[in-house]
XYZ file of N, CA, C and O in Angstrom:
676
model
N 5.133 -0.700 -14.084
C 5.953 -1.157 -13.027
C 6.905 -0.018 -12.601
O 7.181 0.922 -13.404
N 7.445 -0.040 -11.357
C 8.404 0.991 -11.040
C 9.735 0.827 -11.857
O 9.989 -0.266 -12.448
N 10.406 1.927 -12.085
C 11.615 1.906 -12.917
C 12.598 0.898 -12.405
O 12.696 0.527 -11.251
N 13.143 0.290 -13.357
C 14.243 -0.735 -13.060
C 13.727 -2.151 -12.756
O 14.506 -2.994 -12.465
N 12.439 -2.334 -12.876
C 11.827 -3.645 -12.492
C 11.399 -4.411 -13.787
O 11.162 -5.652 -13.696
N 11.351 -3.762 -14.867
C 10.793 -4.349 -16.051
C 11.480 -5.617 -16.470
O 10.831 -6.578 -16.958
N 12.797 -5.715 -16.321
C 13.504 -6.897 -16.758
C 13.050 -8.124 -16.018
O 13.249 -9.256 -16.520
N 12.545 -7.984 -14.803
C 12.009 -9.139 -14.047
C 10.744 -9.703 -14.604
O 10.317 -10.805 -14.318
N 10.100 -8.973 -15.435
C 8.792 -9.386 -16.007
C 8.952 -9.863 -17.497
O 7.985 -10.293 -18.085
N 10.148 -9.802 -17.990
C 10.364 -10.073 -19.463
C 9.909 -11.517 -19.830
O 9.351 -11.692 -20.899
N 10.155 -12.456 -18.990
C 9.795 -13.857 -19.305
C 8.464 -14.357 -18.750
O 8.176 -15.494 -18.626
N 7.609 -13.358 -18.405
C 6.293 -13.733 -17.830
C 5.163 -13.679 -18.808
O 4.040 -13.762 -18.456
N 5.436 -13.392 -20.092
C 4.400 -13.454 -21.144
C 3.860 -12.148 -21.406
O 2.888 -12.046 -22.250
N 4.245 -11.033 -20.820
C 3.735 -9.724 -21.157
C 4.180 -9.231 -22.558
O 5.389 -9.437 -22.837
N 3.335 -8.662 -23.300
C 3.780 -8.150 -24.604
C 4.348 -6.700 -24.419
O 5.024 -6.246 -25.371
N 3.965 -6.058 -23.340
C 4.500 -4.704 -23.117
C 4.638 -4.461 -21.688
O 3.790 -4.789 -20.924
N 5.790 -3.884 -21.262
C 6.087 -3.495 -19.893
C 6.391 -2.017 -19.896
O 7.276 -1.529 -20.655
N 5.711 -1.278 -19.046
C 5.935 0.195 -19.007
C 6.494 0.476 -17.554
O 5.853 0.099 -16.566
N 7.603 1.070 -17.544
C 8.263 1.439 -16.183
C 7.958 2.945 -15.957
O 8.034 3.732 -16.877
N 7.686 3.267 -14.723
C 7.299 4.611 -14.302
C 8.207 5.141 -13.223
O 8.650 4.335 -12.314
N 8.523 6.397 -13.232
C 9.083 7.062 -12.090
C 7.981 7.575 -11.182
O 6.828 7.687 -11.637
N 8.285 8.012 -9.950
C 7.245 8.510 -9.078
C 6.604 9.738 -9.777
O 7.153 10.521 -10.348
N 5.272 9.694 -9.675
C 4.316 10.640 -10.153
C 4.104 10.661 -11.631
O 3.397 11.473 -12.270
N 4.827 9.718 -12.348
C 4.523 9.500 -13.726
C 3.307 8.610 -13.880
O 2.960 7.812 -13.108
N 2.517 8.873 -14.965
C 1.331 8.134 -15.245
C 1.366 7.512 -16.614
O 1.972 7.996 -17.543
N 0.562 6.416 -16.781
C 0.354 5.828 -18.074
C -1.192 5.822 -18.157
O -1.908 5.311 -17.265
N -1.672 6.162 -19.319
C -3.219 6.152 -19.557
C -3.503 5.461 -20.837
O -2.737 5.441 -21.806
N -4.589 4.786 -20.777
C -5.187 4.137 -22.023
C -6.655 4.168 -21.864
O -7.285 3.762 -20.951
N -7.337 4.698 -22.948
C -8.749 4.853 -22.934
C -9.185 5.625 -21.750
O -8.725 6.745 -21.531
N -10.042 5.107 -20.905
C -10.541 5.948 -19.747
C -9.990 5.424 -18.419
O -10.612 5.674 -17.357
N -8.796 4.861 -18.435
C -8.155 4.488 -17.152
C -6.693 4.989 -17.213
O -6.100 5.176 -18.256
N -6.176 5.140 -15.983
C -4.669 5.588 -15.836
C -4.201 4.899 -14.531
O -4.889 4.516 -13.629
N -2.890 4.764 -14.603
C -2.090 4.350 -13.429
C -1.024 5.312 -13.187
O -0.321 5.709 -14.114
N -0.802 5.693 -11.966
C 0.265 6.601 -11.526
C 1.086 5.962 -10.442
O 0.529 5.451 -9.468
N 2.355 5.936 -10.624
C 3.275 5.449 -9.603
C 3.514 6.531 -8.520
O 3.828 7.673 -8.887
N 3.262 6.177 -7.286
C 3.392 7.170 -6.174
C 4.585 6.751 -5.266
O 4.923 5.570 -5.281
N 5.118 7.683 -4.589
C 6.208 7.401 -3.667
C 5.828 6.489 -2.527
O 4.656 6.428 -2.258
N 6.788 5.879 -1.948
C 6.591 5.090 -0.686
C 7.856 5.166 0.059
O 8.876 5.757 -0.379
N 7.846 4.579 1.245
C 9.042 4.458 2.086
C 9.460 3.033 2.253
O 8.878 2.352 3.119
N 10.319 2.501 1.357
C 10.701 1.151 1.406
C 12.123 1.097 0.798
O 12.918 1.940 1.057
N 12.292 0.121 -0.095
C 13.535 -0.044 -0.844
C 13.209 -0.725 -2.130
O 12.171 -1.332 -2.282
N 14.149 -0.750 -3.059
C 13.927 -1.268 -4.376
C 14.479 -2.617 -4.655
O 14.409 -3.110 -5.825
N 15.145 -3.306 -3.780
C 15.831 -4.562 -3.996
C 14.744 -5.660 -4.293
O 13.775 -5.765 -3.604
N 15.031 -6.424 -5.274
C 14.217 -7.599 -5.590
C 14.896 -8.906 -5.540
O 14.386 -9.944 -5.533
N 16.272 -8.774 -5.465
C 17.127 -9.934 -5.291
C 18.084 -9.600 -4.187
O 18.178 -8.436 -3.774
N 18.867 -10.583 -3.717
C 19.729 -10.281 -2.572
C 20.909 -9.337 -2.955
O 21.399 -8.626 -2.066
N 21.230 -9.248 -4.159
C 22.391 -8.417 -4.550
C 22.029 -7.093 -5.228
O 22.905 -6.341 -5.651
N 20.772 -6.726 -5.340
C 20.493 -5.399 -5.967
C 19.851 -4.427 -5.049
O 19.226 -4.804 -4.074
N 19.997 -3.180 -5.343
C 19.300 -2.047 -4.602
C 19.011 -0.909 -5.566
O 18.723 0.221 -5.212
N 19.086 -1.181 -6.924
C 18.986 -0.153 -7.892
C 17.555 -0.104 -8.576
O 17.406 0.582 -9.520
N 16.571 -0.720 -8.014
C 15.319 -0.783 -8.661
C 14.343 0.137 -7.944
O 14.478 0.431 -6.783
N 13.346 0.494 -8.738
C 12.299 1.417 -8.213
C 11.301 0.702 -7.277
O 11.253 -0.505 -7.231
N 10.490 1.444 -6.626
C 9.477 0.920 -5.716
C 8.420 2.074 -5.568
O 8.673 3.161 -5.933
N 7.312 1.691 -5.071
C 6.285 2.667 -4.809
C 4.883 1.997 -4.754
O 4.766 0.809 -4.739
N 3.920 2.859 -4.710
C 2.493 2.415 -4.724
C 1.999 2.878 -6.071
O 2.566 3.459 -6.890
N 0.644 2.613 -6.196
C -0.054 2.967 -7.507
C -1.427 3.491 -7.145
O -2.154 3.030 -6.334
N -1.731 4.520 -7.872
C -3.196 4.996 -7.957
C -3.715 4.568 -9.216
O -3.166 4.856 -10.348
N -4.761 3.824 -9.242
C -5.509 3.390 -10.434
C -6.794 4.202 -10.493
O -7.505 4.323 -9.542
N -6.959 4.833 -11.691
C -8.106 5.717 -11.886
C -8.933 5.268 -13.099
O -8.303 4.979 -14.148
N -10.230 5.142 -12.852
C -11.113 4.749 -13.930
C -12.474 5.392 -13.711
O -13.105 5.392 -12.633
N -12.972 6.054 -14.734
C -14.261 6.674 -14.762
C -14.440 7.643 -13.523
O -15.442 7.674 -12.866
N -13.382 8.343 -13.206
C -13.453 9.301 -12.036
C -13.229 8.737 -10.733
O -13.261 9.481 -9.705
N -13.069 7.429 -10.616
C -12.872 6.733 -9.288
C -11.458 6.402 -9.136
O -10.842 6.065 -10.142
N -10.944 6.492 -7.916
C -9.476 6.163 -7.677
C -9.392 5.098 -6.519
O -10.094 5.202 -5.502
N -8.487 4.181 -6.760
C -8.114 3.239 -5.740
C -6.571 3.258 -5.597
O -5.879 3.439 -6.600
N -6.052 3.251 -4.430
C -4.650 3.344 -4.123
C -4.172 2.047 -3.522
O -4.746 1.527 -2.543
N -3.130 1.454 -4.074
C -2.381 0.309 -3.611
C -1.068 0.811 -3.126
O -0.247 1.176 -3.932
N -0.854 0.768 -1.845
C 0.385 1.408 -1.187
C 1.587 0.560 -1.506
O 2.680 1.090 -1.410
N 1.459 -0.747 -1.823
C 2.590 -1.587 -1.906
C 3.163 -1.700 -0.527
O 2.462 -1.545 0.458
N 4.446 -2.004 -0.406
C 5.152 -2.058 0.857
C 5.508 -0.591 1.288
O 6.099 0.109 0.427
N 5.252 -0.176 2.489
C 5.685 1.154 2.889
C 5.618 1.336 4.365
O 4.657 0.865 4.933
N 6.560 2.063 4.993
C 6.427 2.577 6.295
C 5.581 3.849 6.199
O 5.340 4.348 5.085
N 5.124 4.415 7.310
C 4.498 5.665 7.257
C 5.531 6.730 6.807
O 6.697 6.740 7.263
N 5.099 7.679 6.031
C 5.907 8.813 5.675
C 5.005 9.974 5.305
O 3.842 9.739 4.966
N 5.520 11.181 5.223
C 4.647 12.363 4.958
C 4.152 12.377 3.502
O 3.277 13.176 3.160
N 4.720 11.483 2.692
C 4.205 11.380 1.305
C 2.754 10.970 1.222
O 2.134 11.287 0.209
N 2.218 10.336 2.263
C 0.807 10.012 2.203
C -0.061 11.273 2.117
O -1.086 11.295 1.508
N 0.348 12.350 2.816
C -0.371 13.655 2.768
C -0.272 14.161 1.327
O -1.251 14.676 0.823
N 0.862 14.057 0.679
C 0.994 14.612 -0.726
C 0.112 13.732 -1.664
O -0.503 14.275 -2.528
N 0.071 12.402 -1.501
C -0.769 11.609 -2.380
C -2.254 12.031 -2.097
O -2.997 12.111 -3.089
N -2.612 12.210 -0.848
C -3.994 12.590 -0.549
C -4.383 13.921 -1.103
O -5.526 14.177 -1.499
N -3.441 14.845 -1.286
C -3.679 16.184 -1.847
C -3.802 16.057 -3.352
O -4.618 16.628 -3.987
N -2.845 15.320 -3.954
C -2.709 15.291 -5.400
C -3.736 14.388 -6.072
O -4.321 14.708 -7.134
N -3.985 13.199 -5.526
C -4.839 12.148 -6.077
C -5.556 11.421 -5.010
O -5.373 10.258 -4.729
N -6.435 12.108 -4.287
C -7.136 11.448 -3.165
C -7.925 10.233 -3.660
O -8.765 10.342 -4.544
N -7.659 9.036 -3.079
C -8.368 7.876 -3.468
C -9.685 7.664 -2.762
O -9.874 8.127 -1.617
N -10.601 6.905 -3.338
C -11.770 6.480 -2.628
C -11.468 5.276 -1.718
O -11.969 5.208 -0.626
N -10.627 4.413 -2.206
C -10.279 3.192 -1.456
C -8.798 3.119 -1.348
O -8.113 3.326 -2.330
N -8.267 2.846 -0.132
C -6.858 2.759 0.106
C -6.500 1.343 0.627
O -7.035 0.909 1.628
N -5.720 0.631 -0.129
C -5.227 -0.619 0.282
C -3.902 -0.449 0.947
O -2.890 -0.002 0.333
N -3.906 -0.618 2.333
C -2.747 -0.305 3.077
C -2.152 -1.532 3.772
O -2.882 -2.341 4.262
N -0.802 -1.726 3.826
C -0.194 -2.830 4.485
C -0.260 -2.648 5.996
O -0.135 -1.536 6.532
N -0.620 -3.767 6.737
C -0.811 -3.577 8.119
C 0.069 -4.682 8.882
O -0.011 -4.711 10.118
N 0.898 -5.436 8.182
C 1.742 -6.452 8.902
C 3.221 -6.227 8.810
O 3.683 -5.276 8.192
N 3.990 -7.100 9.368
C 5.467 -7.139 9.338
C 6.118 -5.909 9.962
O 6.959 -5.260 9.384
N 5.665 -5.577 11.193
C 6.098 -4.356 11.885
C 6.882 -4.624 13.102
O 7.345 -3.697 13.789
N 7.095 -5.894 13.518
C 7.791 -6.226 14.724
C 9.001 -7.167 14.395
O 8.794 -8.112 13.705
N 10.219 -6.810 14.827
C 10.609 -5.814 15.787
C 10.532 -4.357 15.256
O 10.310 -4.143 14.120
N 10.779 -3.467 16.129
C 10.698 -2.000 15.833
C 11.553 -1.630 14.665
O 11.204 -0.766 13.817
N 12.749 -2.293 14.420
C 13.580 -1.956 13.338
C 12.873 -2.152 11.948
O 13.181 -1.537 10.987
N 11.915 -3.055 11.923
C 11.083 -3.266 10.682
C 10.246 -2.066 10.281
O 9.751 -1.973 9.210
N 10.014 -1.163 11.243
C 9.128 0.037 11.013
C 9.811 0.993 10.187
O 9.144 2.008 9.785
N 11.035 0.810 9.805
C 11.666 1.737 8.830
C 11.098 1.537 7.525
O 11.056 2.387 6.604
N 10.539 0.323 7.185
C 9.915 0.055 5.877
C 8.442 -0.534 5.937
O 7.877 -0.743 4.909
N 7.914 -0.799 7.154
C 6.554 -1.183 7.337
C 5.879 -0.350 8.437
O 6.572 0.128 9.346
N 4.552 -0.220 8.311
C 3.853 0.619 9.247
C 3.634 -0.047 10.568
O 3.227 -1.180 10.624
N 3.852 0.744 11.590
C 3.486 0.293 12.973
C 2.038 0.465 13.249
O 1.215 0.969 12.404
N 1.632 0.028 14.392
C 0.217 -0.011 14.793
C -0.495 1.321 14.636
O -1.553 1.337 14.034
N 0.040 2.402 15.143
C -0.713 3.705 15.105
C -0.517 4.412 13.756
O -1.362 5.209 13.423
N 0.468 4.084 13.026
C 0.760 4.807 11.778
C -0.274 4.471 10.619
O -0.458 5.322 9.784
N -0.801 3.237 10.559
C -1.696 2.957 9.445
C -2.913 3.822 9.526
O -3.490 4.199 8.495
N -3.439 4.152 10.703
C -4.604 4.997 10.873
C -4.288 6.364 10.333
O -5.064 7.047 9.632
N -3.086 6.905 10.706
C -2.595 8.218 10.240
C -2.474 8.229 8.697
O -2.902 9.234 8.100
N -1.894 7.199 8.180
C -1.772 7.124 6.677
C -3.047 7.233 6.029
O -3.286 7.921 5.042
N -4.120 6.452 6.559
C -5.507 6.457 6.004
C -6.115 7.858 6.043
O -6.626 8.322 5.060
N -5.928 8.500 7.175
C -6.470 9.866 7.241
C -5.703 10.846 6.372
O -6.392 11.727 5.670
N -4.417 10.753 6.230
C -3.643 11.609 5.304
C -4.077 11.434 3.872
O -4.091 12.427 3.163
N -4.456 10.200 3.525
C -4.919 10.013 2.103
C -6.289 10.548 1.800
O -6.639 10.697 0.653
N -7.103 10.790 2.856
C -8.507 11.319 2.617
C -9.329 10.213 1.896
O -10.214 10.561 1.135
N -9.042 9.001 2.117
C -9.796 7.931 1.528
C -11.103 7.645 2.280
O -11.227 7.915 3.466
N -12.059 7.067 1.586
C -13.329 6.760 2.196
C -13.249 5.389 2.899
O -13.818 5.211 3.927
N -12.526 4.474 2.286
C -12.413 3.095 2.821
C -10.914 2.716 2.937
O -10.149 2.978 2.110
N -10.636 1.858 3.976
C -9.345 1.281 4.147
C -9.530 -0.182 3.986
O -10.336 -0.836 4.663
N -8.813 -0.796 3.045
C -8.744 -2.241 2.853
C -7.360 -2.747 3.288
O -6.368 -2.398 2.659
N -7.210 -3.447 4.370
C -5.982 -3.916 4.884
C -5.434 -5.017 4.039
O -6.194 -5.859 3.521
N -4.119 -5.029 3.964
C -3.401 -6.093 3.144
C -2.008 -6.365 3.785
O -1.698 -5.620 4.776
N -1.316 -7.238 3.253
C 0.064 -7.552 3.707
C 0.111 -7.969 5.154
O 0.740 -7.475 5.978
N -0.715 -9.086 5.446
C -0.725 -9.595 6.776
C -1.296 -11.067 6.690
O -2.035 -11.341 5.766
N -0.922 -11.840 7.632
C -1.645 -13.159 7.901
C -1.389 -14.283 6.926
O -1.998 -15.384 7.082
N -0.646 -14.106 5.841
C -0.476 -15.122 4.834
C 0.635 -16.094 5.230
O 0.503 -17.283 5.205
N 1.780 -15.501 5.602
C 2.904 -16.224 6.067
C 3.717 -15.317 7.009
O 3.541 -14.067 6.951
N 4.556 -15.922 7.815
C 5.296 -15.167 8.805
C 6.409 -14.330 8.148
O 7.404 -14.899 7.617
N 6.338 -13.039 8.129
C 7.426 -12.135 7.649
C 8.156 -11.497 8.805
O 9.209 -11.008 8.629
N 7.503 -11.467 10.000
C 8.198 -10.822 11.135
C 7.751 -11.567 12.391
O 7.351 -12.701 12.348
N 7.793 -10.869 13.527
C 7.610 -11.530 14.772
C 6.282 -11.313 15.542
O 6.076 -11.856 16.617
N 5.394 -10.586 14.876
C 4.087 -10.491 15.535
C 3.231 -11.709 15.175
O 3.530 -12.407 14.161
N 2.251 -12.014 16.034
C 1.422 -13.107 15.747
C 0.601 -12.820 14.468
O 0.318 -11.660 14.101
N 0.281 -13.886 13.669
C -0.384 -13.658 12.366
C -1.685 -12.947 12.454
O -2.099 -12.234 11.575
N -2.420 -13.211 13.584
C -3.770 -12.599 13.733
C -3.700 -11.187 14.444
O -4.689 -10.469 14.621
N -2.505 -10.787 14.853
C -2.366 -9.503 15.555
C -2.696 -8.243 14.732
O -3.404 -7.379 15.186
N -2.156 -8.154 13.509
C -2.418 -6.873 12.737
C -3.927 -6.565 12.535
O -4.292 -5.447 12.843
N -4.761 -7.508 12.176
C -6.185 -7.096 12.017
C -6.884 -6.867 13.411
O -7.754 -6.012 13.423
N -6.427 -7.588 14.340
C -7.001 -7.318 15.694
C -6.705 -5.950 16.194
O -7.620 -5.204 16.595
N -5.483 -5.513 15.982
C -5.099 -4.161 16.419
C -5.711 -3.126 15.582
O -6.178 -2.027 16.013
N -5.857 -3.320 14.215
C -6.496 -2.372 13.324
C -7.972 -2.140 13.780
O -8.485 -1.043 13.855
N -8.682 -3.291 14.065
C -10.056 -3.155 14.500
C -10.189 -2.406 15.839
O -11.132 -1.632 16.041
N -9.242 -2.642 16.690
C -9.257 -1.961 17.990
C -9.037 -0.504 17.799
O -9.817 0.379 18.362
N -8.192 -0.076 16.985
C -7.896 1.358 16.726
C -9.100 1.992 15.997
O -9.548 3.125 16.308
N -9.649 1.186 14.973
C -10.819 1.693 14.263
C -12.025 1.988 15.245
O -12.780 2.938 15.054
N -12.146 1.049 16.184
C -13.266 1.271 17.184
C -13.056 2.514 18.025
O -13.920 3.266 18.197
N -11.828 2.690 18.514
C -11.471 3.886 19.276
C -11.641 5.132 18.489
O -12.088 6.178 19.059
N -11.374 5.083 17.199
C -11.486 6.322 16.326
C -12.812 6.388 15.616
O -12.978 7.282 14.735
N -13.698 5.472 15.883
C -15.018 5.446 15.238
C -14.936 5.341 13.765
O -15.636 6.081 13.015
N -14.098 4.448 13.286
C -13.889 4.220 11.839
C -14.239 2.829 11.310
O -13.909 2.473 10.258
N -14.854 2.034 12.190
C -15.066 0.611 11.832
C -15.896 0.511 10.501
O -15.630 -0.464 9.752
N -16.793 1.429 10.298
C -17.633 1.370 9.097
C -16.808 1.687 7.813
O -17.263 1.414 6.702
N -15.610 2.179 8.020
C -14.730 2.486 6.879
C -13.554 1.497 6.594
O -12.814 1.663 5.634
N -13.473 0.494 7.475
C -12.475 -0.572 7.326
C -13.181 -1.783 6.726
O -14.169 -2.309 7.269
N -12.638 -2.248 5.561
C -13.248 -3.375 4.869
C -12.241 -4.459 4.731
O -11.260 -4.400 3.943
N -12.435 -5.569 5.490
C -11.616 -6.734 5.319
C -12.202 -7.594 4.238
O -13.393 -7.931 4.298
N -11.477 -7.840 3.153
C -12.014 -8.582 2.040
C -11.716 -10.073 2.217
O -10.644 -10.490 2.726
N -12.638 -10.863 1.727
C -12.482 -12.301 1.823
C -12.141 -12.789 0.419
O -12.704 -12.438 -0.575
N -11.095 -13.566 0.387
C -10.521 -14.057 -0.894
C -11.599 -14.769 -1.770
O -12.405 -15.544 -1.288
N -11.760 -14.296 -3.016
C -12.642 -14.886 -3.900
C -14.083 -14.392 -3.786
O -14.970 -14.859 -4.515
N -14.382 -13.503 -2.876
C -15.668 -12.959 -2.669
C -15.749 -11.464 -3.114
O -15.028 -10.655 -2.565
N -16.491 -11.155 -4.160
C -16.604 -9.788 -4.659
C -17.100 -8.843 -3.620
O -17.995 -9.226 -2.803
N -16.632 -7.641 -3.674
C -17.154 -6.607 -2.820
C -17.432 -5.310 -3.665
O -16.466 -4.889 -4.426
N -18.465 -4.719 -3.488
C -18.806 -3.608 -4.315
C -18.784 -2.413 -3.370
O -19.371 -2.372 -2.301
N -18.035 -1.375 -3.766
C -17.834 -0.130 -2.997
C -18.657 0.999 -3.591
O -18.751 1.117 -4.812
């Protein structure tokens, strides 16, 4: 977990909680997890701002998957792509309207740039359509992503996953 968040997991039944700073890793056997920077904030309750935040690179048998967590676009995606380029990038595509939300969530054009900066093979969109977090229509983020992917000839690299249905990459 990001630093400062472990106490929130104490009563969830975990026998061990490991908190990481940005770029720290934890490894066990042939897998590792690395906490990566993001552009968001660390508050988990209304009164705190002292907790860590970020994304995660999960590595197993030489393959990497990146879960961005919540993040606006920032140049750290280039750094992640240079240091630990993932094969699959799970990127948030919702909660970007009004414009002030783009300080912590990616706008329409930025998610494609983040994907390219990461040098990932596949983009799996997330963080959209479940419930209303902002003011765009619930079906707008995937519609715009597909439109941009068509314009940039990337549709074969965007994978919308269906809940409960396995996908092999």
